[in-house]
Each structure stands twice: as structure tokens, then as C-alpha cells.
Coordinates of C-alpha atoms in Angstrom, one line a residue:
X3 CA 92.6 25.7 -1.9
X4 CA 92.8 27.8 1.1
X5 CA 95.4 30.3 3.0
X6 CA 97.1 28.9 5.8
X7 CA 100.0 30.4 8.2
X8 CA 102.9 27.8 7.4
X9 CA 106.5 27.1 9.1
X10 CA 108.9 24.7 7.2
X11 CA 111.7 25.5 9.6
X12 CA 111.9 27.0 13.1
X13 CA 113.4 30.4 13.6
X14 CA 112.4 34.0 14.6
X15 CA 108.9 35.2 13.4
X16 CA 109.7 35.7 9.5
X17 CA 109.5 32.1 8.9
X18 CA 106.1 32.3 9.1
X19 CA 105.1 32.6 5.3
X20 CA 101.4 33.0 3.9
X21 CA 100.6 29.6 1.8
X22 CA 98.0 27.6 -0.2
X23 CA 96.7 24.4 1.2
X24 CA 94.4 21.8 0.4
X25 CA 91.2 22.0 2.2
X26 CA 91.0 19.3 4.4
X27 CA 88.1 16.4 4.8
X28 CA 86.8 15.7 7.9
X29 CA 87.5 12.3 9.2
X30 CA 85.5 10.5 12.0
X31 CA 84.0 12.5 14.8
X32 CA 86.1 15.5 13.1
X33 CA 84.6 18.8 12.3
X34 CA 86.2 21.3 9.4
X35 CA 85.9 25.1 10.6
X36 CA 85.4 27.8 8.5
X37 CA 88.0 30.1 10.4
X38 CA 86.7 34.2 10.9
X39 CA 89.1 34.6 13.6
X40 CA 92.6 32.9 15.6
X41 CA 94.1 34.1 19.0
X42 CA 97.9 34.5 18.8
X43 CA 99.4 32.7 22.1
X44 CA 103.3 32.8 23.4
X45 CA 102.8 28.9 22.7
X46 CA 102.9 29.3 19.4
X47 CA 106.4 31.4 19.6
X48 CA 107.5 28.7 21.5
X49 CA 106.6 26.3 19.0
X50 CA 107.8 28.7 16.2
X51 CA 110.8 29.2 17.8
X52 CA 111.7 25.3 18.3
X53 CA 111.5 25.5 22.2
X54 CA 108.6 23.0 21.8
X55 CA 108.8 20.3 19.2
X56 CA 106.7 20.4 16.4
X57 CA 106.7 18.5 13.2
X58 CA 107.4 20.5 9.9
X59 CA 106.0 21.8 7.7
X60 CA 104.0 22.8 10.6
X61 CA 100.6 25.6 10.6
X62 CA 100.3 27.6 14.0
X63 CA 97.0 27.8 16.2
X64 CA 94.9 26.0 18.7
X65 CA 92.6 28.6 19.1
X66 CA 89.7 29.7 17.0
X67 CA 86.2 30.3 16.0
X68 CA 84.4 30.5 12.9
X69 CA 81.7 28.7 11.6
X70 CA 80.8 24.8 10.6
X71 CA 82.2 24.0 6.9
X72 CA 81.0 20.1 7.0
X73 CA 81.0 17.3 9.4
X74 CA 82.6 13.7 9.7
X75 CA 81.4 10.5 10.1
X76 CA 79.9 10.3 13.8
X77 CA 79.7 13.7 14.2
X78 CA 75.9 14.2 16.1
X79 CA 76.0 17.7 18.3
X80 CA 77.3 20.4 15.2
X81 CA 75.6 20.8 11.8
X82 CA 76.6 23.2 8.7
X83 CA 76.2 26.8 9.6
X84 CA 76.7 26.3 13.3
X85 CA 79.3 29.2 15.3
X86 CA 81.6 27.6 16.8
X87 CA 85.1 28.0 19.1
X88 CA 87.5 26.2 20.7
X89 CA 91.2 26.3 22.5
X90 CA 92.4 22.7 21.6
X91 CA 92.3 22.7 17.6
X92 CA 95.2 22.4 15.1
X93 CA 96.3 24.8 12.7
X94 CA 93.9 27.5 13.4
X95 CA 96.7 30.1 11.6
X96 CA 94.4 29.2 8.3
X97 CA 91.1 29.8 6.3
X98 CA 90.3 25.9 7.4
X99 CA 91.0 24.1 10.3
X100 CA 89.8 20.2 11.3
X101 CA 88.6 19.9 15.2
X102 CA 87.8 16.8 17.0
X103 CA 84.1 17.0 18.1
X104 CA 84.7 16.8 21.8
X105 CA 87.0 20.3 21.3
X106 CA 84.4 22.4 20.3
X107 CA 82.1 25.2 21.9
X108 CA 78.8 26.0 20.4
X109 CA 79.3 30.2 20.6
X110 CA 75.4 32.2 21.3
X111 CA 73.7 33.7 18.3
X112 CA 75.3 36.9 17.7
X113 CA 78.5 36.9 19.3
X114 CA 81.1 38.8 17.5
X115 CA 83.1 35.9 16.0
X116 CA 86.4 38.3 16.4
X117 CA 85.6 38.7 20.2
X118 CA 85.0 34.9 20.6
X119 CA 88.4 33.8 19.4
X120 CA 89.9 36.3 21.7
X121 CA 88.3 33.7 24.9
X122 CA 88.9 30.1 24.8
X123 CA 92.0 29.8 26.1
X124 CA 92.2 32.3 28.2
X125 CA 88.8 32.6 30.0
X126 CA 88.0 28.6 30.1
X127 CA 91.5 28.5 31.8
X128 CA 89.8 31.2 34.3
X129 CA 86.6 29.3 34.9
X130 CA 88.1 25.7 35.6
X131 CA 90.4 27.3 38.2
X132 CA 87.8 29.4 40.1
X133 CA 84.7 26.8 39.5
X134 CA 86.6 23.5 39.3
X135 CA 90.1 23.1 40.6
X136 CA 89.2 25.5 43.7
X137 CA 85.3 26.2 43.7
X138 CA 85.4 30.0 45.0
X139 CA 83.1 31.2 47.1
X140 CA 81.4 34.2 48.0
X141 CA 83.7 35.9 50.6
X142 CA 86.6 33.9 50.1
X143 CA 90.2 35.8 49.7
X144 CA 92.1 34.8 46.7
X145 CA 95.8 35.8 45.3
X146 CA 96.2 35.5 41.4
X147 CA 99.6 36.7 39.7
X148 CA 99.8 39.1 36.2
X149 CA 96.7 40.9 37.3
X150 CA 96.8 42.9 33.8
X151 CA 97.8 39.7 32.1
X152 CA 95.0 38.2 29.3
X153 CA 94.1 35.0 32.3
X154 CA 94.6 37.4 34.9
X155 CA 92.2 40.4 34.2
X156 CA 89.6 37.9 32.7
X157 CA 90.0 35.6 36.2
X158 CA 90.0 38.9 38.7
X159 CA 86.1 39.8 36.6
X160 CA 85.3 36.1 37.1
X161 CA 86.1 36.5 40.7
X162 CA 84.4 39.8 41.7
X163 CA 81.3 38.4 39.9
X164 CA 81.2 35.4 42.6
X165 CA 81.8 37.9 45.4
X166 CA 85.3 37.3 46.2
X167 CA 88.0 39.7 47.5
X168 CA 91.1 40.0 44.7
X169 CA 94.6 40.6 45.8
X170 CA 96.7 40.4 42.8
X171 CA 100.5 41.2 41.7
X172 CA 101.9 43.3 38.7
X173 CA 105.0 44.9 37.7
X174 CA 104.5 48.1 36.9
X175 CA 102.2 51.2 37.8
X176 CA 101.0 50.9 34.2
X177 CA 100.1 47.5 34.6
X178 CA 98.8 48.0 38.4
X179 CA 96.2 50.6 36.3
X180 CA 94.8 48.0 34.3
X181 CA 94.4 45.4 37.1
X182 CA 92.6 47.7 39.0
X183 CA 89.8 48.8 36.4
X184 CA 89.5 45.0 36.4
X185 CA 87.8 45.2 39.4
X186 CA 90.7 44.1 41.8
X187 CA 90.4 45.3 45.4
X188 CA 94.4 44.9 45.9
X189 CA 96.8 45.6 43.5
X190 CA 100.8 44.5 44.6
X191 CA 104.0 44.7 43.3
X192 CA 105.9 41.2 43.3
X193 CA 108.1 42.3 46.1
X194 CA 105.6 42.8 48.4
X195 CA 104.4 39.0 48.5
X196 CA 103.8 37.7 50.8
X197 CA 104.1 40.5 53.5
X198 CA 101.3 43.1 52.3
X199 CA 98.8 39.7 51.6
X200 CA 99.5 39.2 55.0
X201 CA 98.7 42.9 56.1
X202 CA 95.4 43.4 54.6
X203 CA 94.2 39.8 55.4
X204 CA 95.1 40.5 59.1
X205 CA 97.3 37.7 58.9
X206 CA 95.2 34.7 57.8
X207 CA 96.6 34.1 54.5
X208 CA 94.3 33.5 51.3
X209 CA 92.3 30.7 50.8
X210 CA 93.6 30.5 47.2
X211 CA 96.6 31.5 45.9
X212 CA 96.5 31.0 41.4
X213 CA 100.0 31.1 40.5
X214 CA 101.1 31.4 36.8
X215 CA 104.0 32.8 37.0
X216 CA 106.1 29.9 38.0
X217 CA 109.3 29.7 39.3
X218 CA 109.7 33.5 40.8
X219 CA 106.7 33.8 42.8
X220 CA 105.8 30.1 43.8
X221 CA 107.7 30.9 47.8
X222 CA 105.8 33.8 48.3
X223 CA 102.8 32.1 46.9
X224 CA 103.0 29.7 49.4
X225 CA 103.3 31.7 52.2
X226 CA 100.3 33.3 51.5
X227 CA 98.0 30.8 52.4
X228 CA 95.7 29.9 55.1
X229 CA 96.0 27.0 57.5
X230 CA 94.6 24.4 54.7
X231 CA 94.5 26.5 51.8
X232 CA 95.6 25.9 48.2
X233 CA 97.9 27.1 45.7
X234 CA 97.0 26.2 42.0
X235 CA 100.1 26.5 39.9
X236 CA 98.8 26.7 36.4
X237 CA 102.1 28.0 34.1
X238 CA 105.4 28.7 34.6
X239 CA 106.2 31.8 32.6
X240 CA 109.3 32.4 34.8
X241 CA 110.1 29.0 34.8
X242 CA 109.5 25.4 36.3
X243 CA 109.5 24.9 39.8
X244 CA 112.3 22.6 40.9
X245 CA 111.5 19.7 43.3
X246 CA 110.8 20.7 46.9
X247 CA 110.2 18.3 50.1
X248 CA 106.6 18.3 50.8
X249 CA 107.1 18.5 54.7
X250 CA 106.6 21.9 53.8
X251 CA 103.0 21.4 53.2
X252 CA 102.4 19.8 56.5
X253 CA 104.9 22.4 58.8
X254 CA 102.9 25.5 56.8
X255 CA 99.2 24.2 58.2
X256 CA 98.2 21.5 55.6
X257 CA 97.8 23.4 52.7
X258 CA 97.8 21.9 49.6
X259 CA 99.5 22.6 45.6
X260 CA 98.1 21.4 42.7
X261 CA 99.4 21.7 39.1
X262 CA 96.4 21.7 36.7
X263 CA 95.7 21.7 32.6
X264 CA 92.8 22.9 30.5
X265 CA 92.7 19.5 28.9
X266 CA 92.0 17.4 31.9
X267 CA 88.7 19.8 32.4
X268 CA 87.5 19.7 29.5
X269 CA 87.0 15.8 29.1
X270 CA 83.5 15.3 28.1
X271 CA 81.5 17.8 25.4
X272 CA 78.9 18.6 28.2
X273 CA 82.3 19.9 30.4
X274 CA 83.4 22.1 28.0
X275 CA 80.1 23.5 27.0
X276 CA 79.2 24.4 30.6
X277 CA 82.4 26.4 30.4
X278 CA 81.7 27.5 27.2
X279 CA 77.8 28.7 28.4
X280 CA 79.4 30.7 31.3
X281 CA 82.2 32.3 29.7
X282 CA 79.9 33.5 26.7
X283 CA 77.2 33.9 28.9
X284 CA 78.7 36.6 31.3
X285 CA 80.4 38.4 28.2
X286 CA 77.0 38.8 26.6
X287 CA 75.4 40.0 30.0
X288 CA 78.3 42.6 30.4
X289 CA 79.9 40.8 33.0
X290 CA 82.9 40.2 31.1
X291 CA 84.9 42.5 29.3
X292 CA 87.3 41.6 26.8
X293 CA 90.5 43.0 26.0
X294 CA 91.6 42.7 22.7
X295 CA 94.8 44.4 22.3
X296 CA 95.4 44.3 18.1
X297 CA 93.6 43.1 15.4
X298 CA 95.9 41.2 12.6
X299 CA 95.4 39.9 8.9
X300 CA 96.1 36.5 8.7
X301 CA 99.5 37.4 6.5
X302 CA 100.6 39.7 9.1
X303 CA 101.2 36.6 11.4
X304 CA 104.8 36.8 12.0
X305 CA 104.0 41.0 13.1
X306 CA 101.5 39.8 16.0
X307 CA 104.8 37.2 16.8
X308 CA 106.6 40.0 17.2
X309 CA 104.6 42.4 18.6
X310 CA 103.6 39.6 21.3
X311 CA 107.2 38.7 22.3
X312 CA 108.1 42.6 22.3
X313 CA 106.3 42.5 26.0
X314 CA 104.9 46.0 25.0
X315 CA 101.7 44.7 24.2
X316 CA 98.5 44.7 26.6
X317 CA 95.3 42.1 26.0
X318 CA 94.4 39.8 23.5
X319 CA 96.0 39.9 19.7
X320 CA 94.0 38.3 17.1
X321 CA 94.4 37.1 13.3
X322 CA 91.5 38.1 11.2
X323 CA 90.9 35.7 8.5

């Protein structure tokens, strides 16, 4: 038997209760994970919550790393005893947890497995946008949103590391603090979108704008492009944009929108371990600095809920298992 995080109905954070499970058997190309450590995502409150549909009894958690407990049928790139990761598991809220193959990260000999479940998400998000969606390149001028945000501070180090100049948004001077020891060479409040990107880019416009805000900011996103430059709308914390008539591309100098997904870079094992090599890579060269912002046992679950939708929190919170 094994611990697992478990909901059996949706509600606020105390329905999720501390169970015994079976251990799972891994089927074809399936691999069962030892779990050390699970990042807690606003996901999951929206799953827990019943915003997004889930079937019940349902255990939290796409995000995790641990170690290789056995392998399925088919299974040819992990063995036993291999330290793993990944952002698109099931049920990582638990002592076990069954990945498909092509979901998994091989993490570098001695990585701190805590730290490692603190990046998938989060800082693969960062590299697809920067080296895949848009390929930034030394010099280029970029807007991102929620500069002190766990995608946000992780992107702005990504950037600065390829040479590019940072102009990001926050909403506080507390906030505006923490984006700037990020490495961020312009630090705005909302309000000042698109007028101050504007300013210091002597009226140009960025080449990219990374919008993950949504619904709020997308306008002021989009009038801080470049003839021909793009705005990547990855989330839409504030809300989905609504329809809008694409003339607006053409009479604002060709630029160009794109909604993205983790999933659809990651398709191929080699994919995701090129992400996987960088991410790791730069964090164990001190070029990457993670934030984790609380440390949780796995039957303090529903607290990290909590303390996650309180808004007070800062960085990365973690289940320790």
C-alpha cells in the first residue's frame, strides 16, 4: 500500500484527505515513480475546486520527480534506480505514481530531487516559449507579464542568459523587487503598458510580447509590438480572450498571435529531454535560480491549497513525500 492525496468530492481544500492505495503496475510503455517530491499548481485548485472536470475519487498532481520503481512492457530509455521528472503525469499527490514513457525527463546525477520537482512545469513552459514558439535572440526586446510569477522569474533568467533585453509587468513594489533581482532590465506596473514599452524602446515595440495573463493585458500586449512581431499568449489567469477581428493584425504592421501548450512541444522523448538537458543544465551551472517558496508534507496538501490560493505566497510550493 502506499499514501496518496485523494478527493472523493470537489470542494474547498479540506477535501483533500491523506489515503492508502494500491501500488499500481505498470502497463505498456508505462513507468511507476517512486515519488520524493510534487509541485502544487493553481490547476489542481481548479480541479479540486470543480472548475475543471475531473473523475472521482480523484488524486492531485501532474508534476513530479522521484526515482524509477519498475518498468512496463516496451519501456527501452528508463531502468530501476534511474531520477527522473516530468510535468504531464497523473496523480503525483502520492508515494507512487504511473507515467507514460514519452512524459518523462531523465534529471543529472545529483540534482536535489526537492528542487527538480519545483521545474517542470514551470521552466519547460519557459524554454519552449523563448527557444521554440519564438526562438529569442541575442539583442532582441521582449515583454513577459508576472515578472515575480514562478514562469515569469524563471523565463526573465532564461532570457538574460541568451542576451536579451527584459521589460516586464507586476503589481506591486514588492513584486517589482523580486522581478528585478531576476535580472530584468524594466520592471512596469500594468498601467503603464503599452506607453512606458513604447518609451524605453524609442518607439519600436518589442519583438515579443509573452502574455499569461489573459484577458486584462492582451490590448496592451498587442500594442507593444513591432511592425511583424509576435505575441505568444500562453494562459489566461485573468481570463480568456474573447473573439477579436484579425484586421487588427494586418492595420497594426503584420504582427502575429499565437496561443501555445506544453504538450504540443513536448511530442517526441528526444523533445522533451532537450528541454529537460537545458533546464537542468543551466540550474546546475548557476544559471538558474529556483524559487521554492514552502516546503509541504504530503498530508499537509490541502494547507499548500490554501496557502497558494491566499495570493500571499511568492515561488514554488512543494509536497515532500
Amino acid at each position: 500500500m502506499a499514501r496518496a492525496i485523494q478527493m472523493k468530492h470537489t470542494g474547498g481544500p479540506e477535501v483533500l484527505t491523506l489515503t492508502d492505495i494500491e501500488v499500481p503496475e505498470p502497463g505498456e510503455n508505462q513507468v511507476l515513480i517512486k515519488v520524493a517530491a510534487a509541485g502544487v499548481n493553481f490547476i489542481e485548485t481548479y480541479q479540486r475546486s470543480g472548475v475543471y472536470s475531473v473523475d472521482l475519487p480523484f488524486i492531485p498532481g501532474s508534476e513530479g520527480a522521484g526515482t524509477v520503481a519498475a518498468v512496463g512492457p516496451g519501456v527501452t530509455n528508463f531502468s530501476v534506480g534511474d531520477a527522473v521528472a516530468t510535468a504531464g503525469g497523473r496523480g503525483s499527490y502520492s508515494e507512487y505514481m504511473l507515467v507514460e514513457e514519452s512524459k518523462l525527463a531523465r534529471i543529472p546525477d545529483g540534482l536535489d530531487l526537492t528542487t527538480a520537482a519545483a521545474l517542470p512545469l514551470q521552466g519547460f513552459t519557459s524554454h519552449y516559449l523563448i527557444n521554440s514558439t519564438y526562438n529569442v535572440q541575442e539583442g532582441d526586446v521582449v515583454l513577459t507579464t508576472a515578472g515575480a510569477g514562478g514562469v515569469g522569474g524563471l523565463m526573465t533568467q532564461m532570457l538574460k542568459a541568451k542576451g536579451a533585453t527584459v521589460i516586464t509587468t507586476t503589481s506591486s513594489d514588492e513584486k517589482a523587487a523580486i522581478a528585478k533581482s531576476k535580472g530584468a532590465d524594466y520592471v512596469l506596473k500594468y498601467d503603464e503598458v503599452p506607453q512606458k514599452v513604447l518609451e524605453v524602446t524609442d518607439g519600436r515595440g518589442v519583438d515579443v510580447a509573452y502574455d499569461g495573463v489573459g484577458k486584462d493585458t492582451f490590448d496592451n500586449s498587442l500594442a507593444s509590438l513591432r511592425t511583424r512581431g509576435m505575441l505568444v499568449l500562453f494562459g489566461g489567469a485573468s481570463g480568456q480572450v474573447p473573439p477579436f477581428d484579425l484586421q487588427r493584425l494586418n492595420a497594426q504592421g503584420s504582427i502575429s498571435v499565437c496561443r501555445p501548450s506544453l504538450a504540443h512541444y513536448c511530442l517526441t522523448v528526444e523533445e522533451l529531454q532537450w528541454r529537460a538537458n537545458d533546464v537542468f543544465g543551466m540550474l546546475a551551472d548557476g544559471e538558474l535560480e529556483v524559487s521554492i517558496g514552502g516546503t509541504y508534507d504530503l498530508a499537509d496538501a490541502a494547507q499548500a491549497h490554501a496557502d497558494l490560493e491566499s495570493g500571499k505566497t511568492t515561488g514554488k510550493l512543494v509536497l515532500t513525500i
